[in-house]
XYZ file of C-alpha atoms in Angstrom:
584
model
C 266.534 131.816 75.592
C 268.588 134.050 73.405
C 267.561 136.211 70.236
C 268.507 134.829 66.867
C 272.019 135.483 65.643
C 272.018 136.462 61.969
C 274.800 134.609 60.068
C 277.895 136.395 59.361
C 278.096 135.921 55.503
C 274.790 137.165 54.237
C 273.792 136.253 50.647
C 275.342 136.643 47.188
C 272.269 135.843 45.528
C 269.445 139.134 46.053
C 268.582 141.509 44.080
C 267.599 143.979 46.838
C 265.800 144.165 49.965
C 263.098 146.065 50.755
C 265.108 147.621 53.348
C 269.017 147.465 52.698
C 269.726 147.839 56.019
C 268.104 143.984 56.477
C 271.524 142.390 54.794
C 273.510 143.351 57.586
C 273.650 141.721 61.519
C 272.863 144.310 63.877
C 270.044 145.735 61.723
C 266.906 145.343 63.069
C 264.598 143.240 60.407
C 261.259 145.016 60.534
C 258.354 142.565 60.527
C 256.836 141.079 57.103
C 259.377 142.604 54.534
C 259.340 141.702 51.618
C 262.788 139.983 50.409
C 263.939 140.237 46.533
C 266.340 137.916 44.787
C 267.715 137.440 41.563
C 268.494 133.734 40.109
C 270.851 133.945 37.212
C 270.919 129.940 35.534
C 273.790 129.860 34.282
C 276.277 127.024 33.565
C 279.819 127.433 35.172
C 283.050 125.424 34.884
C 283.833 123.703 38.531
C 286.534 121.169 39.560
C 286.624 118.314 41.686
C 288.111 114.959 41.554
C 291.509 116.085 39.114
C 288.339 116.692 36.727
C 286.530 119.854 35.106
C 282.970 119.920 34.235
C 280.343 122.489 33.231
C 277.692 122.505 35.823
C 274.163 124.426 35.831
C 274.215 126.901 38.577
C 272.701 129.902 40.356
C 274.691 133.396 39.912
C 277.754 130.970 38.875
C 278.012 129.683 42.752
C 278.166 125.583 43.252
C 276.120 124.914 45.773
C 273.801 127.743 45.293
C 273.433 131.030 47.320
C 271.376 131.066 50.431
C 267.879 132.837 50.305
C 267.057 134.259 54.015
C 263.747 135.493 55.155
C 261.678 135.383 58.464
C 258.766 133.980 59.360
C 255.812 135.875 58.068
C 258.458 137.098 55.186
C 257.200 137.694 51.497
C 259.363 136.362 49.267
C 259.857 137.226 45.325
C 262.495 135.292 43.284
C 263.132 135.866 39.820
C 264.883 133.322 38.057
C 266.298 134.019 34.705
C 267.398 130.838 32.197
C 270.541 131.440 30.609
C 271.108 127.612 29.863
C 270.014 125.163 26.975
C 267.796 123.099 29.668
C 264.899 123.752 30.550
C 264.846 124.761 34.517
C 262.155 125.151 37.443
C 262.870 125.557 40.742
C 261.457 124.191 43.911
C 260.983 125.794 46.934
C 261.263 122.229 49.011
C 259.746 122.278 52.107
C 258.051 125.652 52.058
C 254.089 125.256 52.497
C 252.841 127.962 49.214
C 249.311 127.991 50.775
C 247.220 129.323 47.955
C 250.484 130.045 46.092
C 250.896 126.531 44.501
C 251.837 128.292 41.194
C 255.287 129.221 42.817
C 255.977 125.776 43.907
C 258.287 124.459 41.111
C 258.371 120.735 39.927
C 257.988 120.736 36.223
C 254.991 119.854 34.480
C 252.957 119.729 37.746
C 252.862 123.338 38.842
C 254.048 124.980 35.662
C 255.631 124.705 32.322
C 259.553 124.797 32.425
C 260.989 128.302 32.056
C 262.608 128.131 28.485
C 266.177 128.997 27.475
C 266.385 132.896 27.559
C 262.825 132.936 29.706
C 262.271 134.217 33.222
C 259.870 133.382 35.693
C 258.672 135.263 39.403
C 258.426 133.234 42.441
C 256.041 134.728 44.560
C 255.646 133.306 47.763
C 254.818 134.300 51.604
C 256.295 132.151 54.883
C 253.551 131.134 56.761
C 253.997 129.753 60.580
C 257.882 128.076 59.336
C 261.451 128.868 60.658
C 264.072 126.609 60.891
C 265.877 124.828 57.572
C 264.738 124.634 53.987
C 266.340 124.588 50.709
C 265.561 125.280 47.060
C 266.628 122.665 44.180
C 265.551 122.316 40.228
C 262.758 120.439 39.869
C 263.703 118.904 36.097
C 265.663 115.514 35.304
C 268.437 115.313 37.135
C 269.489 118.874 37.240
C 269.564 119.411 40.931
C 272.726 117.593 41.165
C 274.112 121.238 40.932
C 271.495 123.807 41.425
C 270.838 124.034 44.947
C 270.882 126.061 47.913
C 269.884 126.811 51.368
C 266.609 128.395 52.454
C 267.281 129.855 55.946
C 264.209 131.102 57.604
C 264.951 133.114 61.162
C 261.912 133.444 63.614
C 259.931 136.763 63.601
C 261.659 139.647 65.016
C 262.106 139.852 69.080
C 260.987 135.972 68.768
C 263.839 133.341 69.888
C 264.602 130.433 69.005
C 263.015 127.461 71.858
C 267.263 126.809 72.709
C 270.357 128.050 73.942
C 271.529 131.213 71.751
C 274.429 129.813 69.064
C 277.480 131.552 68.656
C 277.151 130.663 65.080
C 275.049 129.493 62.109
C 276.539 127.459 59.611
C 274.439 125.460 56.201
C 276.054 122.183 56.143
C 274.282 120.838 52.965
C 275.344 117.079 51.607
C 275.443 116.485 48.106
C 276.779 114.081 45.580
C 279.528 114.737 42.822
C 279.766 112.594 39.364
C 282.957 113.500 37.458
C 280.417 112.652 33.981
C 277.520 114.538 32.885
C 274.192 113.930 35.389
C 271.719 114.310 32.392
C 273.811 111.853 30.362
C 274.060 109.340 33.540
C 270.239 109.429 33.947
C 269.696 109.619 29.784
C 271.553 106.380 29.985
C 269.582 104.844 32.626
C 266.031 105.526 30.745
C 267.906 104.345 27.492
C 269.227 100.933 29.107
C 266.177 100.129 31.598
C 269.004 99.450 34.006
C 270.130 101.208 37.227
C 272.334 104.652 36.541
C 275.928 104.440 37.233
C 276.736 105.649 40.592
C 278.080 109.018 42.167
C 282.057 109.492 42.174
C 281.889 110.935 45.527
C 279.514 112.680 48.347
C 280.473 116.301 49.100
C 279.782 118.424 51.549
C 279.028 122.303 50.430
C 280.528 121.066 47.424
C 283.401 119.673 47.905
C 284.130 116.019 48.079
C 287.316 115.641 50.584
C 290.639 114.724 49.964
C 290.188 110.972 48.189
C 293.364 111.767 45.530
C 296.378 113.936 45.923
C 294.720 116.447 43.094
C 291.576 117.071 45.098
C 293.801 117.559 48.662
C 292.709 121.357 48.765
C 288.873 120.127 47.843
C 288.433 119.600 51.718
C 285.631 121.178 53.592
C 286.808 122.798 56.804
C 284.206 123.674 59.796
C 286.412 126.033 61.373
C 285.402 126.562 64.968
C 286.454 127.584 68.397
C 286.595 126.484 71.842
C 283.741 126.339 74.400
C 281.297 127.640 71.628
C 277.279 126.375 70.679
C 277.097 126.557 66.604
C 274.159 125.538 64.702
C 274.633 123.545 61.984
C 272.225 124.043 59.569
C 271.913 120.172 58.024
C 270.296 119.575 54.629
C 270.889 116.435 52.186
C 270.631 117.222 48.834
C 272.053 114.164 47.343
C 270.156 112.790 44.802
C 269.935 109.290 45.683
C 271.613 108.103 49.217
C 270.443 108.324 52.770
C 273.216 109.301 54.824
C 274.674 109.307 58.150
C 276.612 112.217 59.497
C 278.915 112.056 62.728
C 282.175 113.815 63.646
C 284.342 112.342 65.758
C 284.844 112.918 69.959
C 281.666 115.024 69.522
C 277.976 114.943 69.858
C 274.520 117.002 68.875
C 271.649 117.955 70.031
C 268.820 117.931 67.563
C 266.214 120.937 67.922
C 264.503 120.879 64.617
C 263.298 118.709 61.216
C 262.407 119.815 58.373
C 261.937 122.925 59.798
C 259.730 121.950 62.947
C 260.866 122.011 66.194
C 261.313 119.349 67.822
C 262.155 117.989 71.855
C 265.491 117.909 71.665
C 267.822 115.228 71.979
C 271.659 114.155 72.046
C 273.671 111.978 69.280
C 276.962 111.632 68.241
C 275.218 110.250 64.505
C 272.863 112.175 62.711
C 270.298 110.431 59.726
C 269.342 112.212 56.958
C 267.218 111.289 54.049
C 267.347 112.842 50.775
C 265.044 116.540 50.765
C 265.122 116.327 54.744
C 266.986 119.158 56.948
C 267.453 118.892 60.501
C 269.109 122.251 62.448
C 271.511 120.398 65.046
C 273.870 122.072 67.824
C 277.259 121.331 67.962
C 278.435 121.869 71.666
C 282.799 122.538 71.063
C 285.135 121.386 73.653
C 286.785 123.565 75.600
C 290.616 124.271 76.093
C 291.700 122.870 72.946
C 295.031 123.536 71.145
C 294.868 126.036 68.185
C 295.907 122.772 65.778
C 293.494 120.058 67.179
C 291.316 118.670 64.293
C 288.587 116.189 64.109
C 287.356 114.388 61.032
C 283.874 114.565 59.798
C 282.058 111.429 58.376
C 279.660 111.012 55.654
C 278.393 107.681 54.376
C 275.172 106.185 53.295
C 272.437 104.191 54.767
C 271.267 101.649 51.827
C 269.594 98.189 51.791
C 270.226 97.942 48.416
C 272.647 95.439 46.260
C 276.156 95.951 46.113
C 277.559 97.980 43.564
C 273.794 99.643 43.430
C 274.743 102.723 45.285
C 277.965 104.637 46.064
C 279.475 103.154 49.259
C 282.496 105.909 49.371
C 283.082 107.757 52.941
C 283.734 111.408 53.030
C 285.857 113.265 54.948
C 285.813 116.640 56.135
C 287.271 118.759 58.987
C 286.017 120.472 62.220
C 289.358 122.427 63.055
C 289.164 124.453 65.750
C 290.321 128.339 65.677
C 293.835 129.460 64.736
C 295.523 127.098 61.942
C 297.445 128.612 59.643
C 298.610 126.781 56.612
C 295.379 124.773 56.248
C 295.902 123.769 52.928
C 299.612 122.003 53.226
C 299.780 118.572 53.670
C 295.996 117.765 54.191
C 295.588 114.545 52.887
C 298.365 112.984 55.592
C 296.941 114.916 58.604
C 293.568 113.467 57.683
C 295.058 109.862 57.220
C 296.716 110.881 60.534
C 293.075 111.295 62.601
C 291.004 108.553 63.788
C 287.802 107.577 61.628
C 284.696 108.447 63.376
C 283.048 105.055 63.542
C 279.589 105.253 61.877
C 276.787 102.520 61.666
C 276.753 99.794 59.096
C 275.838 100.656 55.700
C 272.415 98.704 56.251
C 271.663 99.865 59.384
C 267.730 99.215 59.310
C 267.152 98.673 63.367
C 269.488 102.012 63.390
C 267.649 104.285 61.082
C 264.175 102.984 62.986
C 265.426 104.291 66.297
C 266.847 106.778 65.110
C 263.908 108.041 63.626
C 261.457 107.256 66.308
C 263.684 109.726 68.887
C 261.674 112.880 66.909
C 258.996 114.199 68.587
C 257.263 117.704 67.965
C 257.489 120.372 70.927
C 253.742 120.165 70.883
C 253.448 123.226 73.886
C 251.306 126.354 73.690
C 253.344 128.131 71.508
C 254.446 125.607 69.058
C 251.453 122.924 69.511
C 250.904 119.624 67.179
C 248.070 120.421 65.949
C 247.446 116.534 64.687
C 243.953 115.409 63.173
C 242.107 113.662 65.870
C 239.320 112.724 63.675
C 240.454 111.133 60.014
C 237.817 111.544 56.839
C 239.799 110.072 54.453
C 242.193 106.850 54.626
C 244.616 105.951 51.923
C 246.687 102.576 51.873
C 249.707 102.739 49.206
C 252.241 100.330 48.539
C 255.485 101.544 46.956
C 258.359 100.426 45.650
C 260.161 98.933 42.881
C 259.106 97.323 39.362
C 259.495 96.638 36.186
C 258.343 97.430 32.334
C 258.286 95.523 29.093
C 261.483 96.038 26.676
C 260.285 97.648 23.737
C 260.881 95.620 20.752
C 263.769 95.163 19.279
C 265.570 96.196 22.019
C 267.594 94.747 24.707
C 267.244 95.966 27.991
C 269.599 95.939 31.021
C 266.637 95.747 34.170
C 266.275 92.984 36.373
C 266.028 90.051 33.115
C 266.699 91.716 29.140
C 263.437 91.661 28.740
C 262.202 94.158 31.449
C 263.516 97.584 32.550
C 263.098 99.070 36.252
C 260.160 101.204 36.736
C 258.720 101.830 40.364
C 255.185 102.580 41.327
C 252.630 103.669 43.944
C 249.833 101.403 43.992
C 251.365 99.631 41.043
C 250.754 103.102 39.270
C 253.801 104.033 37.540
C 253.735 107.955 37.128
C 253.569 109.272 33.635
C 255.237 112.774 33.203
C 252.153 114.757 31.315
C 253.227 117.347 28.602
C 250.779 120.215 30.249
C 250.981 121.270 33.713
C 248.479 119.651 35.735
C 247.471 122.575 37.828
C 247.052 124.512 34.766
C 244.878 121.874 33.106
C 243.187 121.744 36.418
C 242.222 125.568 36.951
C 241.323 125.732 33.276
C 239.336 122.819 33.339
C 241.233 121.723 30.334
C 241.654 118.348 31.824
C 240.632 115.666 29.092
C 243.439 113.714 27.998
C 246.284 115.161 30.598
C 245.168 113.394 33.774
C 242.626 111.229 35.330
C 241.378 111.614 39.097
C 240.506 107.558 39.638
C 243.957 107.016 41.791
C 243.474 103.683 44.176
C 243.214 104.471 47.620
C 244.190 101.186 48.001
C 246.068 98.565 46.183
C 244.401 96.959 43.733
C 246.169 93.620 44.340
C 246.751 92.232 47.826
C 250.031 89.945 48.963
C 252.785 89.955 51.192
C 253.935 92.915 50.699
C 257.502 92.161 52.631
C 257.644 88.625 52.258
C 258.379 86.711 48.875
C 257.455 88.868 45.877
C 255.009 87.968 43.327
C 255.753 86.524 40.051
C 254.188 89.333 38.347
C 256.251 92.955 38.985
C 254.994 95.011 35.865
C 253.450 98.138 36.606
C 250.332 100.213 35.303
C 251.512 103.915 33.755
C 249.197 106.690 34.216
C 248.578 109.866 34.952
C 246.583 109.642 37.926
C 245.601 111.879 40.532
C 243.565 111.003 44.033
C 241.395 114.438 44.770
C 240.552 115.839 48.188
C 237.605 118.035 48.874
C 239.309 121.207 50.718
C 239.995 120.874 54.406
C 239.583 117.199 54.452
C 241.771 115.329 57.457
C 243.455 112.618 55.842
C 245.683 109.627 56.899
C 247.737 107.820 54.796
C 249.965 104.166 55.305
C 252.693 103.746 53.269
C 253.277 100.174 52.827
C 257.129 99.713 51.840
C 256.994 96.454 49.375
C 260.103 94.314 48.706
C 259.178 93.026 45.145
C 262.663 93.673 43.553
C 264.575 94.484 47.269
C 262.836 96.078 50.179
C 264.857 99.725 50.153
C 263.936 102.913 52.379
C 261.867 105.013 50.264
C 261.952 108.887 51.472
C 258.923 110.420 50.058
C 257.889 113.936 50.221
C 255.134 115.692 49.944
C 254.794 119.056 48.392
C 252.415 122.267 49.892
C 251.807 120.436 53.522
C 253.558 119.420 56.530
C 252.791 116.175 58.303
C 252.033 114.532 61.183
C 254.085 111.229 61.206
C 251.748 109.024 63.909
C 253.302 105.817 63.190
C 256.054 103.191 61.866
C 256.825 99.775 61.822
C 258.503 96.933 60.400
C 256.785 94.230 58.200
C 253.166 94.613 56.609
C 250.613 96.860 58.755
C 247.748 95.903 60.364
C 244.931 97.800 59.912
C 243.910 96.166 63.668
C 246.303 96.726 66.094
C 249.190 99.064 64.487
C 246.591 102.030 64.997
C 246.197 101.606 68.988
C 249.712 102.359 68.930
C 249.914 105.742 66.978
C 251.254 108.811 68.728
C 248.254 111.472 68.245
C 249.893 113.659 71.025
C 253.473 115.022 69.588
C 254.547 113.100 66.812
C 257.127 114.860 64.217
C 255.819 117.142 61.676
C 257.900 116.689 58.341
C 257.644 117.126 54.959
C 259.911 114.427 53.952
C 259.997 111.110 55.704
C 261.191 107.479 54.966
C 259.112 104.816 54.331
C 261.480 102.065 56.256
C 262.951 99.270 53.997
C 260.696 96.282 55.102
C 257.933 98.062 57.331
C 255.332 100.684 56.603
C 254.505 104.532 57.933
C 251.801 106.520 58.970
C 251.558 110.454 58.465
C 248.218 112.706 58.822
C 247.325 115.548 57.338
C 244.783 118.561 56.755
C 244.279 118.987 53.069
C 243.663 122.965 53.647
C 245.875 124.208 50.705
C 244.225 124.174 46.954
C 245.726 122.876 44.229
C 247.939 120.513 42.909
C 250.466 118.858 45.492
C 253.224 116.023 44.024
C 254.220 113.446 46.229
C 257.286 111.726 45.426
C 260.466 109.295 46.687
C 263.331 111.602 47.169
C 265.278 108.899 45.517
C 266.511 110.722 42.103
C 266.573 107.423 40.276
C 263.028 106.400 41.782
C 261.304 109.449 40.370
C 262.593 108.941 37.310
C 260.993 105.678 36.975
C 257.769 106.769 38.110
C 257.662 106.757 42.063
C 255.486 109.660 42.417
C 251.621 110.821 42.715
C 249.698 113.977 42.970
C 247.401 115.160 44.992
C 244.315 117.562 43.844
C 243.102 119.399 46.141
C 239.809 121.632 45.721
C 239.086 124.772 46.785
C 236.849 125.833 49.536
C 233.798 127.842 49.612
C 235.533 131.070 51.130
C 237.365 133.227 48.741
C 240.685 132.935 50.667
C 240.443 128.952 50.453
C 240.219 129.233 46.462
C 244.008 129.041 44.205
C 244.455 132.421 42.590
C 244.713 132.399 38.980
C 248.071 132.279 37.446
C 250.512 134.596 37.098
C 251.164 136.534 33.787
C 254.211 135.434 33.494
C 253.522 131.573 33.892
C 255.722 129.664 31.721
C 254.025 128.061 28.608
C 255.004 124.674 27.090
């Protein structure tokens, strides 16, 4: 097993490093540094699709710069707003134990920082390496502002798999030639779904689908008889997607920044908020010219004309082209389309999924609650609200517009932070903690939906005394469509013990959970027509959001929160908050 190989372009975002001599390859990283970085918000004119639009960005780069660390790394962001939005940042995927005020989604763990404001994330990498990635944590701005998290193991530590010649962020993304916030502004205004994404990109760009956007191509330029690592994220804001490139295959080796027992595919799945490191093996003895196209299309149960159904194309071109830019569109028309799994691929996606598996060995064990305290049952999915008055409404009749719920408890956006109305005890009238463990009305969850799809609205947290070993079933409904519903869950990792297709049972479906080496995730789907099962250990105070990944879905209230106490033990108690916590 081979030592880590630092990638070759390091970073246009930091500040400084504690030691400069960190940026470089070659440089030995000494253990626990602390890592500095500057964020710059800042909107920035980008073109794709023969269009030009001002986007929000970080230090003017589309997607955003990568932020490296190791394991056992301190790391202090500051992030300055130069826009007219109001911004946050999340740190997705990274576990901020007892440093919940650094986590990011707005209104939850902080104010927004404020046009000409600044804010200090503050947070240390605890027993992580692998993938991550950073977004904005506010309406629909992530659409733009986001970026790669790379965390390396701890010096003279290697990775559990062959050495790669190469490291390369691969992050998926989606691209609307109109305004985001006016898409989703239009969406809450109608009650209807929001009109759909021009194109998926990859790093940006969005492939060669007119004769204007030829050089908007991304190339994965590579060379013969080589291991990289692809670095996989999916920061699209509301499509699963399936990622393959044709004549070659992958070996998985981590999700969501877990290790996992690896395993070969020529197709990769990947949920919104989930990253998965994969190895790309390269064939050997290839001509300087040979290229190969790279797919990207969703995975959606959804209606028609509910989702974007576009393929992207990119490029694996191995070493030594010159001229890359002439005549792209009709080599690419020229190559043979990967063939990729249908659209609705639900069988698929479940064995797909079911393929993960954690290393669970001495070094890197699973350590999976044996013995649950606490068990949660939540239905989620998709409903509706009344029309206001005098209005007419574009949901699923004129009379309704969408809303989705957990529990049939639409989430209500508070105007004060709830971990700052928690730690101040200033909790009267921002949130209640009386969220059902269970739902509240019992029917088929996956067979014919009720009559009745209106929601409650609340603000509703469920609380966990600290260090409590909880397991939760999330029951996928199909009131208005069954859909795969990727929720994530913010300050934890979890075990995912079990999945299945139509309602659970609460009798049998447990005899068949994998306590031994299931995958630990922060972000997993809750499959379109079937339920899942995750466990964790509620050992990090304060308060956790737990959402669907789906952009549209959060907006209309397909989210939760978690409160978490502290412990007895002064280092099992949240800090107080920083000085310069944003106010509303």
């Amino acid at each position: 097993m081979g030592k880590p190989v630092l990638p070759s372009s390091l970073l246009g975002a930091f500040l400084f490093f504690t030691c400069i001599g960190n940026l470089y390859p070659g440089v030995a990283l000494a253990n626990s540094v602390t890592r500095h970085y500057k964020f710059n918000i800042r909107m920035k004119n980008v073109t794709r699709l023969c269009g030009t639009k001002s986007v929000t960005t970080v230090n003017g780069k589309f997607p955003g710069p990568r932020v490296l660390a190791r394991e056992g790394d301190r790391v202090v962001i500051k992030v300055v707003n130069h826009v007219s939005n109001n911004i946050t940042i999340h740190w997705h995927g990274i576990r901020q134990l007892r440093t919940g005020w650094a986590d990011g989604p707005a209104y939850i763990t902080q104010c927004p920082i404020q046009t000409g404001q600044s804010y200090v994330y503050n947070f240390t990498i605890v027993g992580q390496r692998g993938t991550l990635w950073y977004h904005a944590h506010i309406s629909w701005i992530r659409a733009t502002l986001y970026g790669p998290i790379i965390i390396l193991p701890r010096k003279n530590e290697s990775y559990p798999f062959v050495k790669p010649y190469k490291e390369v962020p691969i992050m998926l993304g989606e691209w609307w030639k109109a305004d985001t916030e006016a898409v989703v502004n239009q969406a809450i205004q109608t009650g209807a779904g929001p009109n759909n994404s021009d194109s998926y990109t990859i790093n940006g760009f969005p492939g060669p689908s007119k004769n204007c956007s030829s050089n908007e191509t991304y190339r994965l330029k590579v060379k013969p008889g080589k291991t990289y690592l692809l670095r996989l994220i999916n920061a699209a804001l509301n499509d699963e997607l399936f990622f393959k490139i044709a004549n070659h295959t992958f070996t998985v080796v981590d999700a969501d920044a877990s290790y996992v027992k690896p395993f070969e595919t020529d197709t990769i799945f990947i949920a919104p908020g989930q990253t998965s490191n994969i190895l790309l093996k390269t064939k050997n003895h290839l001509s300087d010219d040979t290229k190969f196209l790279i797919a990207v299309r969703p995975y959606s149960t959804a209606a028609p004309g509910t989702f974007d159904n576009t393929t992207l194309f990119g490029l694996l071109e191995y070493h030594g082209i010159n001229n890359i830019n002439t005549n792209i569109t009709t080599s690419i028309n020229a190559l043979a389309v990967p063939p990729l799994p249908p659209i609705n691929a639900t069988g698929y996606v479940a064995n797909w999924t079911n393929q993960l598996r954690s290393l669970a060995n001495s070094q890197f064990p699973a350590t999976v609650p044996q013995t649950i305290q606490r068990r949660f049952f939540f239905t989620v999915g998709l409903g509706t609200n009344p029309c206001p008055k005098n209005q007419t409404c574009q949901g699923p009749t004129n009379a309704t517009k969408f809303a989705a719920s957990v529990n049939n408890v639409s989430f209500v956006m508070p105007t004060t932070a709830l971990l700052q109305a928690h730690y101040f005890r200033q909790w009267k009238g921002v949130y209640t903690t009386d969220f059902p463990n269970n739902p509240l009305v019992r029917f088929n969850y996956t067979g014919t939906p009720p009559n009745n799809t209106m929601v409650t609205n609340g603000t509703r947290m469920a609380v966990l005394p600290f260090n409590t070993s909880v397991e939760l079933v999330m029951q996928g409904t199909s009131i208005l469509g069954a859909e795969n519903h990727p929720f994530h869950l913010h300050g934890f990792n979890f075990f995912v013990v079990g999945q299945g297709s139509g309602n659970f049972n609460s009798s049998t479906d447990p005899l068949e959970f994998n306590l031994v080496d299931p995958v630990e995730r922060n972000t997993v789907g809750v499959p379109s027509g079937g339920w899942v099962a995750i466990r964790f250990r509620a050992d990090n105070p304060g308060v956790w959001l737990m959402h669907c990944h789906i952009e549209i879905h959060i907006t209309w209230g397909l989210r939760m929160a978690w409160l978490v106490m502290d412990g007895k033990l002064p280092n099992q108690r949240l800090p107080p908050p920083p000085a310069d916590l944003p106010k509303c």
